[in-house]
Amino acid sequence: MTLTIPGFDYIRLPGADGVELAAAVGGSGSPVVLLHGFPQTHLMWRHVAERLAGEHTVICPDLRGYGASDKPAATDPDVYAKRAMAADVVTLAAALGHERFALVGHDRGALVAFRAGLDHPETITHLGILDIVPTLDMWDVLHGTSAAVGYHLFLMAQPPGLPEAMIAGSADAFFGSFFDAWADDPAAVPEDVRAEYLRASAAAVMSIVADYRASAGIDVTHDQADLDAGSQLAMPVTVVQQDWGAQLGYDAAGVWKAWAPDLDHRLTRAGHFMAEEAPDEITAVIRGLLAR
């Protein structure tokens, strides 16, 4: 049985370039869009979404290439550029009647949210970012043996063919390893939810790899162009991270301050899957962001 967020409606909505996205929509009030990470689906927001739905219209899509959303072939680098995925989100929200909305993303979804904030400052009112640094900075901070934590980034950056074959040949072991390594509280991702994530990821190997490959190519190009132009995030931004700065040897808050002048940077004791491991904490953070 497919797992759902209780009380939410499930619909398909237009994204950009003819792509359709699956989304869970619930609640009422000012709109908040929540974007999931890897190797997950919109289901990662189940606890937070239910909490926010009493005050907001909460929209939880599966990203292009993930879950029940369309998985277009990566015929060129633009298909899985975060610019295209951000356009999906803006188009989806507009289809629901929301020309302006708050946006919160985790992991891959946070990279999409970051790009949406830069590309659509008139649309994104508030921006929440969970456990990333921007793509351009990510490659800068991964160095030496500490970079082993991000081995999958390097694997999926390779030319098409071998990464897809390697991952598809042991999909459950590959995708499951991230829940084993990254969750401080494994019980936060119960077996039925984990099984759903593994099923969805195994069915999306080609598009997941394409998403990551874009982050070693076209996404870097787009970030560099914004850096060179002095572009910054115009809206209030809240970033919640594990203490990656201490682990990898960089100033995490400083990295984000360069992009986001109106910044609230926080560290959490929760693991990477913080919306599932610490939903009360993350819900409170989002409420605080929306009050700014």
PDB file of C-alpha atoms in Angstrom:
ATOM      1  CA  MET A   1       0.000   0.000   0.000  1.00  0.00           C
ATOM      2  CA  THR A   2       1.338   3.441  -0.952  1.00  0.00           C
ATOM      3  CA  LEU A   3       1.949   5.607   2.099  1.00  0.00           C
ATOM      4  CA  THR A   4       0.401   9.067   2.268  1.00  0.00           C
ATOM      5  CA  ILE A   5       0.263  12.103   4.538  1.00  0.00           C
ATOM      6  CA  PRO A   6      -3.012  11.766   6.490  1.00  0.00           C
ATOM      7  CA  GLY A   7      -5.618  14.379   5.621  1.00  0.00           C
ATOM      8  CA  PHE A   8      -3.802  15.560   2.489  1.00  0.00           C
ATOM      9  CA  ASP A   9      -5.177  15.413  -1.046  1.00  0.00           C
ATOM     10  CA  TYR A  10      -3.045  13.885  -3.771  1.00  0.00           C
ATOM     11  CA  ILE A  11      -3.066  15.549  -7.172  1.00  0.00           C
ATOM     12  CA  ARG A  12      -0.951  15.956 -10.285  1.00  0.00           C
ATOM     13  CA  LEU A  13      -0.012  19.458 -11.333  1.00  0.00           C
ATOM     14  CA  PRO A  14       1.897  21.038 -14.219  1.00  0.00           C
ATOM     15  CA  GLY A  15       5.543  21.860 -13.759  1.00  0.00           C
ATOM     16  CA  ALA A  16       7.771  23.507 -16.340  1.00  0.00           C
ATOM     17  CA  ASP A  17       8.418  22.274 -19.890  1.00  0.00           C
ATOM     18  CA  GLY A  18       5.466  19.873 -19.932  1.00  0.00           C
ATOM     19  CA  VAL A  19       6.604  17.968 -16.836  1.00  0.00           C
ATOM     20  CA  GLU A  20       3.906  16.943 -14.362  1.00  0.00           C
ATOM     21  CA  LEU A  21       4.526  16.696 -10.636  1.00  0.00           C
ATOM     22  CA  ALA A  22       2.704  14.638  -8.042  1.00  0.00           C
ATOM     23  CA  ALA A  23       1.910  16.606  -4.889  1.00  0.00           C
ATOM     24  CA  ALA A  24       0.211  16.260  -1.524  1.00  0.00           C
ATOM     25  CA  VAL A  25      -1.783  19.349  -0.550  1.00  0.00           C
ATOM     26  CA  GLY A  26      -3.457  20.029   2.781  1.00  0.00           C
ATOM     27  CA  GLY A  27      -4.442  22.687   5.269  1.00  0.00           C
ATOM     28  CA  SER A  28      -5.486  26.292   4.727  1.00  0.00           C
ATOM     29  CA  GLY A  29      -3.893  29.689   5.059  1.00  0.00           C
ATOM     30  CA  SER A  30      -0.790  31.269   3.573  1.00  0.00           C
ATOM     31  CA  PRO A  31       1.052  28.806   1.303  1.00  0.00           C
ATOM     32  CA  VAL A  32       4.204  26.901   2.213  1.00  0.00           C
ATOM     33  CA  VAL A  33       5.901  24.535  -0.231  1.00  0.00           C
ATOM     34  CA  LEU A  34       8.088  21.771   1.233  1.00  0.00           C
ATOM     35  CA  LEU A  35      10.691  20.063  -1.002  1.00  0.00           C
ATOM     36  CA  HIS A  36      12.128  16.670  -0.111  1.00  0.00           C
ATOM     37  CA  GLY A  37      15.683  15.364  -0.230  1.00  0.00           C
ATOM     38  CA  PHE A  38      17.580  12.219  -1.255  1.00  0.00           C
ATOM     39  CA  PRO A  39      16.847   9.337  -1.224  1.00  0.00           C
ATOM     40  CA  GLN A  40      13.316  10.278  -0.245  1.00  0.00           C
ATOM     41  CA  THR A  41       9.973  11.542  -1.503  1.00  0.00           C
ATOM     42  CA  HIS A  42       7.477  14.129  -0.258  1.00  0.00           C
ATOM     43  CA  LEU A  43       6.656  11.614   2.508  1.00  0.00           C
ATOM     44  CA  MET A  44       9.652  12.857   4.529  1.00  0.00           C
ATOM     45  CA  TRP A  45       7.541  15.909   5.429  1.00  0.00           C
ATOM     46  CA  ARG A  46       4.644  13.870   6.870  1.00  0.00           C
ATOM     47  CA  HIS A  47       5.123  14.995  10.483  1.00  0.00           C
ATOM     48  CA  VAL A  48       5.976  18.624   9.755  1.00  0.00           C
ATOM     49  CA  ALA A  49       3.260  18.982   7.113  1.00  0.00           C
ATOM     50  CA  GLU A  50       0.531  17.816   9.482  1.00  0.00           C
ATOM     51  CA  ARG A  51       1.705  20.270  12.122  1.00  0.00           C
ATOM     52  CA  LEU A  52       1.805  23.225   9.718  1.00  0.00           C
ATOM     53  CA  ALA A  53      -1.516  22.423   8.042  1.00  0.00           C
ATOM     54  CA  GLY A  54      -3.457  23.965  10.924  1.00  0.00           C
ATOM     55  CA  GLU A  55      -2.094  27.378   9.939  1.00  0.00           C
ATOM     56  CA  HIS A  56      -1.014  27.126   6.294  1.00  0.00           C
ATOM     57  CA  THR A  57      -1.792  25.617   2.948  1.00  0.00           C
ATOM     58  CA  VAL A  58       1.000  23.048   2.772  1.00  0.00           C
ATOM     59  CA  ILE A  59       2.168  21.754  -0.604  1.00  0.00           C
ATOM     60  CA  CYS A  60       4.528  18.771  -0.717  1.00  0.00           C
ATOM     61  CA  PRO A  61       5.522  17.771  -4.259  1.00  0.00           C
ATOM     62  CA  ASP A  62       7.761  14.993  -5.426  1.00  0.00           C
ATOM     63  CA  LEU A  63      10.606  16.662  -7.282  1.00  0.00           C
ATOM     64  CA  ARG A  64      11.024  16.125 -10.998  1.00  0.00           C
ATOM     65  CA  GLY A  65      12.691  12.728 -11.373  1.00  0.00           C
ATOM     66  CA  TYR A  66      11.582  11.440  -7.962  1.00  0.00           C
ATOM     67  CA  GLY A  67       8.635   9.599  -6.448  1.00  0.00           C
ATOM     68  CA  ALA A  68       5.451   9.731  -8.500  1.00  0.00           C
ATOM     69  CA  SER A  69       6.463  12.800 -10.514  1.00  0.00           C
ATOM     70  CA  ASP A  70       7.495  12.665 -14.167  1.00  0.00           C
ATOM     71  CA  LYS A  71      11.022  11.471 -14.914  1.00  0.00           C
ATOM     72  CA  PRO A  72      11.968  13.028 -18.250  1.00  0.00           C
ATOM     73  CA  ALA A  73      15.009  11.686 -20.082  1.00  0.00           C
ATOM     74  CA  ALA A  74      18.132  13.791 -19.510  1.00  0.00           C
ATOM     75  CA  THR A  75      18.487  14.689 -23.175  1.00  0.00           C
ATOM     76  CA  ASP A  76      20.511  17.778 -22.270  1.00  0.00           C
ATOM     77  CA  PRO A  77      21.960  19.224 -19.054  1.00  0.00           C
ATOM     78  CA  ASP A  78      19.088  21.677 -18.615  1.00  0.00           C
ATOM     79  CA  VAL A  79      16.532  18.927 -17.952  1.00  0.00           C
ATOM     80  CA  TYR A  80      17.698  18.339 -14.365  1.00  0.00           C
ATOM     81  CA  ALA A  81      19.273  21.726 -13.737  1.00  0.00           C
ATOM     82  CA  LYS A  82      18.053  23.149 -10.462  1.00  0.00           C
ATOM     83  CA  ARG A  83      16.833  26.089 -12.541  1.00  0.00           C
ATOM     84  CA  ALA A  84      14.349  23.792 -14.313  1.00  0.00           C
ATOM     85  CA  MET A  85      13.354  22.094 -11.059  1.00  0.00           C
ATOM     86  CA  ALA A  86      12.802  25.490  -9.421  1.00  0.00           C
ATOM     87  CA  ALA A  87      10.628  26.514 -12.365  1.00  0.00           C
ATOM     88  CA  ASP A  88       8.606  23.349 -11.746  1.00  0.00           C
ATOM     89  CA  VAL A  89       7.841  24.486  -8.219  1.00  0.00           C
ATOM     90  CA  VAL A  90       6.867  28.021  -9.210  1.00  0.00           C
ATOM     91  CA  THR A  91       4.623  26.687 -11.998  1.00  0.00           C
ATOM     92  CA  LEU A  92       3.014  24.127  -9.674  1.00  0.00           C
ATOM     93  CA  ALA A  93       2.236  26.737  -7.018  1.00  0.00           C
ATOM     94  CA  ALA A  94       0.767  29.090  -9.637  1.00  0.00           C
ATOM     95  CA  ALA A  95      -1.515  26.279 -10.823  1.00  0.00           C
ATOM     96  CA  LEU A  96      -2.905  26.199  -7.280  1.00  0.00           C
ATOM     97  CA  GLY A  97      -3.405  29.974  -7.338  1.00  0.00           C
ATOM     98  CA  HIS A  98      -0.307  30.956  -5.344  1.00  0.00           C
ATOM     99  CA  GLU A  99       1.791  33.649  -7.033  1.00  0.00           C
ATOM    100  CA  ARG A 100       3.839  34.117  -3.850  1.00  0.00           C
ATOM    101  CA  PHE A 101       4.731  31.492  -1.270  1.00  0.00           C
ATOM    102  CA  ALA A 102       7.235  30.420   1.353  1.00  0.00           C
ATOM    103  CA  LEU A 103       9.602  27.625   0.339  1.00  0.00           C
ATOM    104  CA  VAL A 104      11.497  25.136   2.508  1.00  0.00           C
ATOM    105  CA  GLY A 105      13.787  22.455   1.125  1.00  0.00           C
ATOM    106  CA  HIS A 106      15.854  19.613   2.511  1.00  0.00           C
ATOM    107  CA  ASP A 107      18.992  18.210   0.824  1.00  0.00           C
ATOM    108  CA  ARG A 108      18.295  18.062  -2.951  1.00  0.00           C
ATOM    109  CA  GLY A 109      15.100  19.991  -2.389  1.00  0.00           C
ATOM    110  CA  ALA A 110      17.114  22.660  -0.600  1.00  0.00           C
ATOM    111  CA  LEU A 111      19.305  23.082  -3.685  1.00  0.00           C
ATOM    112  CA  VAL A 112      16.134  23.562  -5.723  1.00  0.00           C
ATOM    113  CA  ALA A 113      14.838  26.035  -3.142  1.00  0.00           C
ATOM    114  CA  PHE A 114      18.113  27.981  -3.221  1.00  0.00           C
ATOM    115  CA  ARG A 115      17.901  28.286  -7.006  1.00  0.00           C
ATOM    116  CA  ALA A 116      14.229  29.304  -6.792  1.00  0.00           C
ATOM    117  CA  GLY A 117      15.145  32.049  -4.353  1.00  0.00           C
ATOM    118  CA  LEU A 118      17.737  33.465  -6.740  1.00  0.00           C
ATOM    119  CA  ASP A 119      15.697  33.047  -9.918  1.00  0.00           C
ATOM    120  CA  HIS A 120      12.283  34.043  -8.535  1.00  0.00           C
ATOM    121  CA  PRO A 121      12.798  36.636  -5.776  1.00  0.00           C
ATOM    122  CA  GLU A 122       9.417  38.192  -6.498  1.00  0.00           C
ATOM    123  CA  THR A 123       7.721  34.849  -5.824  1.00  0.00           C
ATOM    124  CA  ILE A 124       9.541  33.336  -2.823  1.00  0.00           C
ATOM    125  CA  THR A 125       8.596  35.233   0.336  1.00  0.00           C
ATOM    126  CA  HIS A 126      10.657  33.207   2.829  1.00  0.00           C
ATOM    127  CA  LEU A 127      13.310  30.552   2.275  1.00  0.00           C
ATOM    128  CA  GLY A 128      14.163  27.644   4.569  1.00  0.00           C
ATOM    129  CA  ILE A 129      17.204  25.445   3.903  1.00  0.00           C
ATOM    130  CA  LEU A 130      17.919  22.152   5.674  1.00  0.00           C
ATOM    131  CA  ASP A 131      21.418  20.651   5.770  1.00  0.00           C
ATOM    132  CA  ILE A 132      23.200  21.875   2.638  1.00  0.00           C
ATOM    133  CA  VAL A 133      25.513  24.552   1.388  1.00  0.00           C
ATOM    134  CA  PRO A 134      24.996  25.881  -2.146  1.00  0.00           C
ATOM    135  CA  THR A 135      26.335  23.692  -4.935  1.00  0.00           C
ATOM    136  CA  LEU A 136      29.272  25.929  -5.760  1.00  0.00           C
ATOM    137  CA  ASP A 137      30.370  25.999  -2.121  1.00  0.00           C
ATOM    138  CA  MET A 138      29.717  22.281  -1.663  1.00  0.00           C
ATOM    139  CA  TRP A 139      32.435  21.359  -4.125  1.00  0.00           C
ATOM    140  CA  ASP A 140      34.816  23.841  -2.482  1.00  0.00           C
ATOM    141  CA  VAL A 141      34.417  22.416   1.035  1.00  0.00           C
ATOM    142  CA  LEU A 142      34.821  18.748   0.037  1.00  0.00           C
ATOM    143  CA  HIS A 143      38.533  18.020   0.120  1.00  0.00           C
ATOM    144  CA  GLY A 144      40.943  15.435   1.435  1.00  0.00           C
ATOM    145  CA  THR A 145      39.781  12.313   3.212  1.00  0.00           C
ATOM    146  CA  SER A 146      36.840  14.148   4.791  1.00  0.00           C
ATOM    147  CA  ALA A 147      35.289  14.297   1.317  1.00  0.00           C
ATOM    148  CA  ALA A 148      34.565  10.563   1.586  1.00  0.00           C
ATOM    149  CA  VAL A 149      31.279  11.474   3.283  1.00  0.00           C
ATOM    150  CA  GLY A 150      30.139  12.734  -0.112  1.00  0.00           C
ATOM    151  CA  TYR A 151      31.411   9.867  -2.242  1.00  0.00           C
ATOM    152  CA  HIS A 152      28.033   9.560  -3.970  1.00  0.00           C
ATOM    153  CA  LEU A 153      28.413  13.096  -5.310  1.00  0.00           C
ATOM    154  CA  PHE A 154      31.551  12.074  -7.165  1.00  0.00           C
ATOM    155  CA  LEU A 155      30.113   8.755  -8.319  1.00  0.00           C
ATOM    156  CA  MET A 156      27.014  10.317  -9.867  1.00  0.00           C
ATOM    157  CA  ALA A 157      29.049  13.113 -11.433  1.00  0.00           C
ATOM    158  CA  GLN A 158      30.656  10.623 -13.830  1.00  0.00           C
ATOM    159  CA  PRO A 159      29.572  10.401 -17.489  1.00  0.00           C
ATOM    160  CA  PRO A 160      26.333   8.508 -18.224  1.00  0.00           C
ATOM    161  CA  GLY A 161      26.447   4.743 -18.149  1.00  0.00           C
ATOM    162  CA  LEU A 162      28.580   3.348 -15.370  1.00  0.00           C
ATOM    163  CA  PRO A 163      27.026   5.149 -12.361  1.00  0.00           C
ATOM    164  CA  GLU A 164      23.532   4.145 -13.417  1.00  0.00           C
ATOM    165  CA  ALA A 165      24.570   0.527 -13.973  1.00  0.00           C
ATOM    166  CA  MET A 166      26.405   0.285 -10.651  1.00  0.00           C
ATOM    167  CA  ILE A 167      23.534   1.800  -8.651  1.00  0.00           C
ATOM    168  CA  ALA A 168      20.769  -0.126 -10.422  1.00  0.00           C
ATOM    169  CA  GLY A 169      22.659  -3.363  -9.804  1.00  0.00           C
ATOM    170  CA  SER A 170      22.452  -2.901  -6.026  1.00  0.00           C
ATOM    171  CA  ALA A 171      19.768  -0.251  -5.613  1.00  0.00           C
ATOM    172  CA  ASP A 172      18.450  -1.261  -2.192  1.00  0.00           C
ATOM    173  CA  ALA A 173      21.927  -1.569  -0.733  1.00  0.00           C
ATOM    174  CA  PHE A 174      23.038   1.735  -2.252  1.00  0.00           C
ATOM    175  CA  PHE A 175      20.050   3.859  -1.282  1.00  0.00           C
ATOM    176  CA  GLY A 176      19.596   2.068   2.031  1.00  0.00           C
ATOM    177  CA  SER A 177      23.166   2.835   3.048  1.00  0.00           C
ATOM    178  CA  PHE A 178      22.347   6.526   3.387  1.00  0.00           C
ATOM    179  CA  PHE A 179      19.638   5.866   5.960  1.00  0.00           C
ATOM    180  CA  ASP A 180      22.091   3.688   7.872  1.00  0.00           C
ATOM    181  CA  ALA A 181      24.865   6.281   7.752  1.00  0.00           C
ATOM    182  CA  TRP A 182      22.990   9.563   8.060  1.00  0.00           C
ATOM    183  CA  ALA A 183      20.191   8.940  10.565  1.00  0.00           C
ATOM    184  CA  ASP A 184      21.105   9.582  14.191  1.00  0.00           C
ATOM    185  CA  ASP A 185      17.749   8.024  15.111  1.00  0.00           C
ATOM    186  CA  PRO A 186      17.054   5.087  12.750  1.00  0.00           C
ATOM    187  CA  ALA A 187      13.590   4.654  14.263  1.00  0.00           C
ATOM    188  CA  ALA A 188      12.616   8.000  12.737  1.00  0.00           C
ATOM    189  CA  VAL A 189      12.502   6.241   9.353  1.00  0.00           C
ATOM    190  CA  PRO A 190      10.398   3.153  10.160  1.00  0.00           C
ATOM    191  CA  GLU A 191      10.538   0.068   7.998  1.00  0.00           C
ATOM    192  CA  ASP A 192       7.435   0.814   5.949  1.00  0.00           C
ATOM    193  CA  VAL A 193       8.643   4.330   5.166  1.00  0.00           C
ATOM    194  CA  ARG A 194      12.137   3.105   4.369  1.00  0.00           C
ATOM    195  CA  ALA A 195      10.675   0.466   2.050  1.00  0.00           C
ATOM    196  CA  GLU A 196       8.679   3.162   0.239  1.00  0.00           C
ATOM    197  CA  TYR A 197      11.793   5.305  -0.200  1.00  0.00           C
ATOM    198  CA  LEU A 198      13.790   2.355  -1.510  1.00  0.00           C
ATOM    199  CA  ARG A 199      11.030   1.347  -3.919  1.00  0.00           C
ATOM    200  CA  ALA A 200      10.699   4.888  -5.274  1.00  0.00           C
ATOM    201  CA  SER A 201      14.462   5.370  -5.588  1.00  0.00           C
ATOM    202  CA  ALA A 202      15.053   2.060  -7.347  1.00  0.00           C
ATOM    203  CA  ALA A 203      12.448   3.108  -9.920  1.00  0.00           C
ATOM    204  CA  ALA A 204      14.203   6.434 -10.497  1.00  0.00           C
ATOM    205  CA  VAL A 205      17.904   5.593 -10.792  1.00  0.00           C
ATOM    206  CA  MET A 206      18.349   7.275 -14.172  1.00  0.00           C
ATOM    207  CA  SER A 207      16.714  10.537 -13.129  1.00  0.00           C
ATOM    208  CA  ILE A 208      18.315  10.644  -9.671  1.00  0.00           C
ATOM    209  CA  VAL A 209      21.748  10.277 -11.235  1.00  0.00           C
ATOM    210  CA  ALA A 210      20.863  12.962 -13.780  1.00  0.00           C
ATOM    211  CA  ASP A 211      19.881  15.301 -10.942  1.00  0.00           C
ATOM    212  CA  TYR A 212      23.235  14.764  -9.238  1.00  0.00           C
ATOM    213  CA  ARG A 213      25.167  14.980 -12.509  1.00  0.00           C
ATOM    214  CA  ALA A 214      23.639  18.404 -13.098  1.00  0.00           C
ATOM    215  CA  SER A 215      25.095  19.522  -9.770  1.00  0.00           C
ATOM    216  CA  ALA A 216      28.582  18.763 -11.074  1.00  0.00           C
ATOM    217  CA  GLY A 217      27.975  20.743 -14.248  1.00  0.00           C
ATOM    218  CA  ILE A 218      25.224  23.156 -15.164  1.00  0.00           C
ATOM    219  CA  ASP A 219      24.267  23.967 -11.570  1.00  0.00           C
ATOM    220  CA  VAL A 220      27.838  25.064 -10.867  1.00  0.00           C
ATOM    221  CA  THR A 221      27.717  27.266 -13.955  1.00  0.00           C
ATOM    222  CA  HIS A 222      24.505  28.912 -12.795  1.00  0.00           C
ATOM    223  CA  ASP A 223      25.793  29.454  -9.244  1.00  0.00           C
ATOM    224  CA  GLN A 224      29.049  30.916 -10.520  1.00  0.00           C
ATOM    225  CA  ALA A 225      27.187  33.349 -12.772  1.00  0.00           C
ATOM    226  CA  ASP A 226      25.154  34.566  -9.792  1.00  0.00           C
ATOM    227  CA  LEU A 227      28.263  34.858  -7.644  1.00  0.00           C
ATOM    228  CA  ASP A 228      30.037  36.863 -10.345  1.00  0.00           C
ATOM    229  CA  ALA A 229      26.993  39.123 -10.692  1.00  0.00           C
ATOM    230  CA  GLY A 230      26.790  39.674  -6.930  1.00  0.00           C
ATOM    231  CA  SER A 231      23.325  38.133  -6.745  1.00  0.00           C
ATOM    232  CA  GLN A 232      21.971  37.393  -3.280  1.00  0.00           C
ATOM    233  CA  LEU A 233      18.820  36.009  -1.737  1.00  0.00           C
ATOM    234  CA  ALA A 234      16.479  38.933  -1.137  1.00  0.00           C
ATOM    235  CA  MET A 235      14.067  37.243   1.277  1.00  0.00           C
ATOM    236  CA  PRO A 236      14.469  36.157   4.912  1.00  0.00           C
ATOM    237  CA  VAL A 237      16.478  32.925   4.980  1.00  0.00           C
ATOM    238  CA  THR A 238      16.767  30.329   7.731  1.00  0.00           C
ATOM    239  CA  VAL A 239      19.409  27.597   7.425  1.00  0.00           C
ATOM    240  CA  VAL A 240      19.466  24.576   9.744  1.00  0.00           C
ATOM    241  CA  GLN A 241      22.460  22.253   9.507  1.00  0.00           C
ATOM    242  CA  GLN A 242      24.361  19.603  11.290  1.00  0.00           C
ATOM    243  CA  ASP A 243      27.759  20.966  12.304  1.00  0.00           C
ATOM    244  CA  TRP A 244      29.348  20.275   8.921  1.00  0.00           C
ATOM    245  CA  GLY A 245      31.599  23.291   9.306  1.00  0.00           C
ATOM    246  CA  ALA A 246      33.416  21.663  12.221  1.00  0.00           C
ATOM    247  CA  GLN A 247      33.525  18.277  10.486  1.00  0.00           C
ATOM    248  CA  LEU A 248      34.788  19.537   7.127  1.00  0.00           C
ATOM    249  CA  GLY A 249      36.734  22.580   8.267  1.00  0.00           C
ATOM    250  CA  TYR A 250      34.861  25.606   6.975  1.00  0.00           C
ATOM    251  CA  ASP A 251      32.730  28.488   8.273  1.00  0.00           C
ATOM    252  CA  ALA A 252      29.200  27.308   7.455  1.00  0.00           C
ATOM    253  CA  ALA A 253      27.474  30.463   8.664  1.00  0.00           C
ATOM    254  CA  GLY A 254      29.979  32.571   6.745  1.00  0.00           C
ATOM    255  CA  VAL A 255      29.312  30.645   3.547  1.00  0.00           C
ATOM    256  CA  TRP A 256      25.598  31.293   3.870  1.00  0.00           C
ATOM    257  CA  LYS A 257      25.966  34.939   4.904  1.00  0.00           C
ATOM    258  CA  ALA A 258      27.630  35.668   1.557  1.00  0.00           C
ATOM    259  CA  TRP A 259      24.440  34.542  -0.203  1.00  0.00           C
ATOM    260  CA  ALA A 260      21.782  35.583   2.323  1.00  0.00           C
ATOM    261  CA  PRO A 261      22.107  38.965   4.069  1.00  0.00           C
ATOM    262  CA  ASP A 262      18.908  38.366   6.090  1.00  0.00           C
ATOM    263  CA  LEU A 263      20.126  35.088   7.598  1.00  0.00           C
ATOM    264  CA  ASP A 264      19.213  33.017  10.631  1.00  0.00           C
ATOM    265  CA  HIS A 265      21.788  30.181  10.728  1.00  0.00           C
ATOM    266  CA  ARG A 266      21.244  27.361  13.213  1.00  0.00           C
ATOM    267  CA  LEU A 267      22.882  24.069  14.130  1.00  0.00           C
ATOM    268  CA  THR A 268      20.881  20.999  15.114  1.00  0.00           C
ATOM    269  CA  ARG A 269      21.767  17.902  17.097  1.00  0.00           C
ATOM    270  CA  ALA A 270      19.445  15.842  14.907  1.00  0.00           C
ATOM    271  CA  GLY A 271      20.832  13.750  12.069  1.00  0.00           C
ATOM    272  CA  HIS A 272      20.543  14.507   8.379  1.00  0.00           C
ATOM    273  CA  PHE A 273      16.897  13.396   8.207  1.00  0.00           C
ATOM    274  CA  MET A 274      15.984  16.120  10.665  1.00  0.00           C
ATOM    275  CA  ALA A 275      12.377  16.664   9.536  1.00  0.00           C
ATOM    276  CA  GLU A 276      11.710  13.049  10.508  1.00  0.00           C
ATOM    277  CA  GLU A 277      14.095  12.845  13.467  1.00  0.00           C
ATOM    278  CA  ALA A 278      13.127  16.167  15.073  1.00  0.00           C
ATOM    279  CA  PRO A 279       9.795  17.288  13.563  1.00  0.00           C
ATOM    280  CA  ASP A 280       8.869  19.532  16.495  1.00  0.00           C
ATOM    281  CA  GLU A 281      12.177  21.368  16.197  1.00  0.00           C
ATOM    282  CA  ILE A 282      11.909  21.787  12.434  1.00  0.00           C
ATOM    283  CA  THR A 283       8.269  22.867  12.624  1.00  0.00           C
ATOM    284  CA  ALA A 284       9.207  25.521  15.178  1.00  0.00           C
ATOM    285  CA  VAL A 285      12.057  26.715  12.955  1.00  0.00           C
ATOM    286  CA  ILE A 286       9.700  27.053   9.983  1.00  0.00           C
ATOM    287  CA  ARG A 287       7.130  28.914  12.049  1.00  0.00           C
ATOM    288  CA  GLY A 288       9.861  31.266  13.227  1.00  0.00           C
ATOM    289  CA  LEU A 289      10.968  31.862   9.643  1.00  0.00           C
ATOM    290  CA  LEU A 290       7.427  32.645   8.514  1.00  0.00           C
ATOM    291  CA  ALA A 291       7.046  35.163  11.347  1.00  0.00           C
ATOM    292  CA  ARG A 292      10.004  37.213  10.140  1.00  0.00           C
TER     293      ARG A 292
END
